[in-house]
mmCIF file of C-alpha atoms in Angstrom:
data_model
loop_
_atom_site.group_PDB
_atom_site.id
_atom_site.type_symbol
_atom_site.label_atom_id
_atom_site.label_comp_id
_atom_site.label_asym_id
_atom_site.label_seq_id
_atom_site.Cartn_x
_atom_site.Cartn_y
_atom_site.Cartn_z
ATOM 1 C CA ALA A 1 0.000 0.000 0.000
ATOM 2 C CA ALA A 2 2.981 2.322 0.567
ATOM 3 C CA GLY A 3 4.494 1.576 -2.835
ATOM 4 C CA PHE A 4 7.171 -0.902 -1.791
ATOM 5 C CA LEU A 5 7.736 -4.355 -3.244
ATOM 6 C CA VAL A 6 8.076 -6.560 -0.165
ATOM 7 C CA ALA A 7 9.537 -10.028 0.302
ATOM 8 C CA LEU A 8 8.192 -11.679 3.445
ATOM 9 C CA ALA A 9 9.943 -14.328 5.508
ATOM 10 C CA ALA A 10 8.823 -15.939 8.758
ATOM 11 C CA THR A 11 12.211 -17.365 9.733
ATOM 12 C CA THR A 12 15.856 -16.359 9.697
ATOM 13 C CA THR A 13 16.558 -18.999 7.063
ATOM 14 C CA GLY A 14 13.724 -17.682 4.906
ATOM 15 C CA ALA A 15 14.939 -14.092 5.247
ATOM 16 C CA LEU A 16 18.484 -15.049 4.263
ATOM 17 C CA ALA A 17 17.240 -16.979 1.227
ATOM 18 C CA ALA A 18 15.038 -14.060 0.125
ATOM 19 C CA MET A 19 17.917 -11.584 0.485
ATOM 20 C CA GLU A 20 20.255 -13.767 -1.534
ATOM 21 C CA ALA A 21 17.680 -14.426 -4.261
ATOM 22 C CA THR A 22 16.975 -10.730 -4.786
ATOM 23 C CA PRO A 23 19.281 -8.316 -2.974
ATOM 24 C CA PRO A 24 17.012 -5.733 -1.315
ATOM 25 C CA ASP A 25 17.249 -1.949 -1.163
ATOM 26 C CA ILE A 26 16.499 -2.108 2.575
ATOM 27 C CA VAL A 27 15.928 -4.842 5.157
ATOM 28 C CA VAL A 28 13.378 -4.577 7.954
ATOM 29 C CA THR A 29 13.579 -7.473 10.383
ATOM 30 C CA ASP A 30 12.760 -8.467 13.917
ATOM 31 C CA LEU A 31 15.630 -9.017 16.317
ATOM 32 C CA MET A 32 14.052 -12.276 17.527
ATOM 33 C CA MET A 33 13.182 -14.675 14.702
ATOM 34 C CA PRO A 34 12.890 -18.446 14.650
ATOM 35 C CA GLY A 35 15.294 -20.469 12.576
ATOM 36 C CA GLY A 36 18.744 -19.652 13.906
ATOM 37 C CA GLY A 37 20.524 -16.372 14.428
ATOM 38 C CA GLY A 38 17.549 -14.039 14.214
ATOM 39 C CA GLY A 39 17.901 -10.405 13.267
ATOM 40 C CA ARG A 40 21.579 -10.307 14.169
ATOM 41 C CA GLU A 41 22.333 -12.976 11.554
ATOM 42 C CA VAL A 42 20.199 -11.135 8.993
ATOM 43 C CA LEU A 43 22.133 -7.934 9.840
ATOM 44 C CA ARG A 44 25.475 -9.701 9.447
ATOM 45 C CA ARG A 45 24.553 -11.275 6.123
ATOM 46 C CA ALA A 46 23.029 -8.053 4.746
ATOM 47 C CA ALA A 47 26.433 -6.419 5.215
ATOM 48 C CA GLU A 48 27.872 -8.999 2.811
ATOM 49 C CA LEU A 49 25.361 -8.276 0.030
ATOM 50 C CA PRO A 50 26.113 -6.052 -2.964
ATOM 51 C CA GLY A 51 25.320 -2.468 -2.024
ATOM 52 C CA ARG A 52 25.182 -3.336 1.681
ATOM 53 C CA PRO A 53 21.461 -2.616 2.145
ATOM 54 C CA PRO A 54 20.579 -0.735 5.329
ATOM 55 C CA VAL A 55 18.883 -2.739 8.068
ATOM 56 C CA ILE A 56 16.140 -1.595 10.417
ATOM 57 C CA LEU A 57 15.801 -3.926 13.397
ATOM 58 C CA MET A 58 12.544 -4.127 15.332
ATOM 59 C CA THR A 59 12.564 -5.229 18.947
ATOM 60 C CA GLY A 60 10.348 -5.374 21.980
ATOM 61 C CA ARG A 61 13.373 -5.121 24.251
ATOM 62 C CA THR A 62 13.805 -1.664 25.714
ATOM 63 C CA GLU A 63 17.384 -1.573 26.966
ATOM 64 C CA GLU A 64 19.131 1.500 25.552
ATOM 65 C CA ALA A 65 22.429 -0.386 25.624
ATOM 66 C CA LEU A 66 20.950 -2.953 23.214
ATOM 67 C CA THR A 67 20.065 -0.238 20.708
ATOM 68 C CA ASP A 68 23.585 1.193 20.936
ATOM 69 C CA GLU A 69 25.032 -2.297 20.493
ATOM 70 C CA LEU A 70 22.926 -3.033 17.405
ATOM 71 C CA ILE A 71 23.824 0.303 15.807
ATOM 72 C CA ALA A 72 27.505 -0.479 16.508
ATOM 73 C CA GLU A 73 26.987 -3.833 14.764
ATOM 74 C CA GLY A 74 25.746 -2.037 11.658
ATOM 75 C CA ALA A 75 22.001 -1.538 12.034
ATOM 76 C CA SER A 76 20.749 1.700 10.506
ATOM 77 C CA ARG A 77 17.954 2.037 13.039
ATOM 78 C CA CYS A 78 16.268 0.166 15.875
ATOM 79 C CA LEU A 79 12.518 0.526 16.105
ATOM 80 C CA GLN A 80 10.913 -0.211 19.466
ATOM 81 C CA LYS A 81 7.701 -2.245 19.503
ATOM 82 C CA PRO A 82 4.917 -1.494 19.596
ATOM 83 C CA PHE A 83 4.949 1.084 16.821
ATOM 84 C CA ARG A 84 2.533 2.427 14.259
ATOM 85 C CA LEU A 85 2.777 1.778 10.547
ATOM 86 C CA LYS A 86 3.390 5.488 9.963
ATOM 87 C CA ASP A 87 6.428 5.277 12.291
ATOM 88 C CA LEU A 88 7.865 2.344 10.350
ATOM 89 C CA LEU A 89 7.286 4.097 7.036
ATOM 90 C CA ALA A 90 8.953 7.262 8.370
ATOM 91 C CA GLU A 91 12.019 5.227 9.419
ATOM 92 C CA ILE A 92 12.174 3.515 6.033
ATOM 93 C CA ASP A 93 11.870 6.840 4.198
ATOM 94 C CA SER A 94 14.560 8.409 6.403
ATOM 95 C CA VAL A 95 17.034 5.564 5.887
ATOM 96 C CA LEU A 96 16.444 5.447 2.124
ATOM 97 C CA GLU A 97 16.773 9.233 1.872
ATOM 98 C CA GLN A 98 20.157 9.079 3.589
ATOM 99 C CA ARG A 99 21.349 6.603 0.937
ATOM 100 C CA ARG A 100 20.427 8.889 -1.967
#
């Protein structure tokens, strides 16, 4: 509805396969995902893709130190749950604008 072509994945393995099949312009993923490694593994593997797509990590954990740690590991943003769709879209727009 917002004009993005989206590839969905329910597991870490599925997300990694989708990213490798069609390298994305941006990755939005949850920190905690089933299937090994979760969002941190998705973040690590995204950094190895052509163009190094930015990664927005979503999490329900509220520790500020965690956000700092994830940014240090290469995340473009950390979005705290719960959030509104307009907040997610604003983060996506901001990250993509920075890449232009």
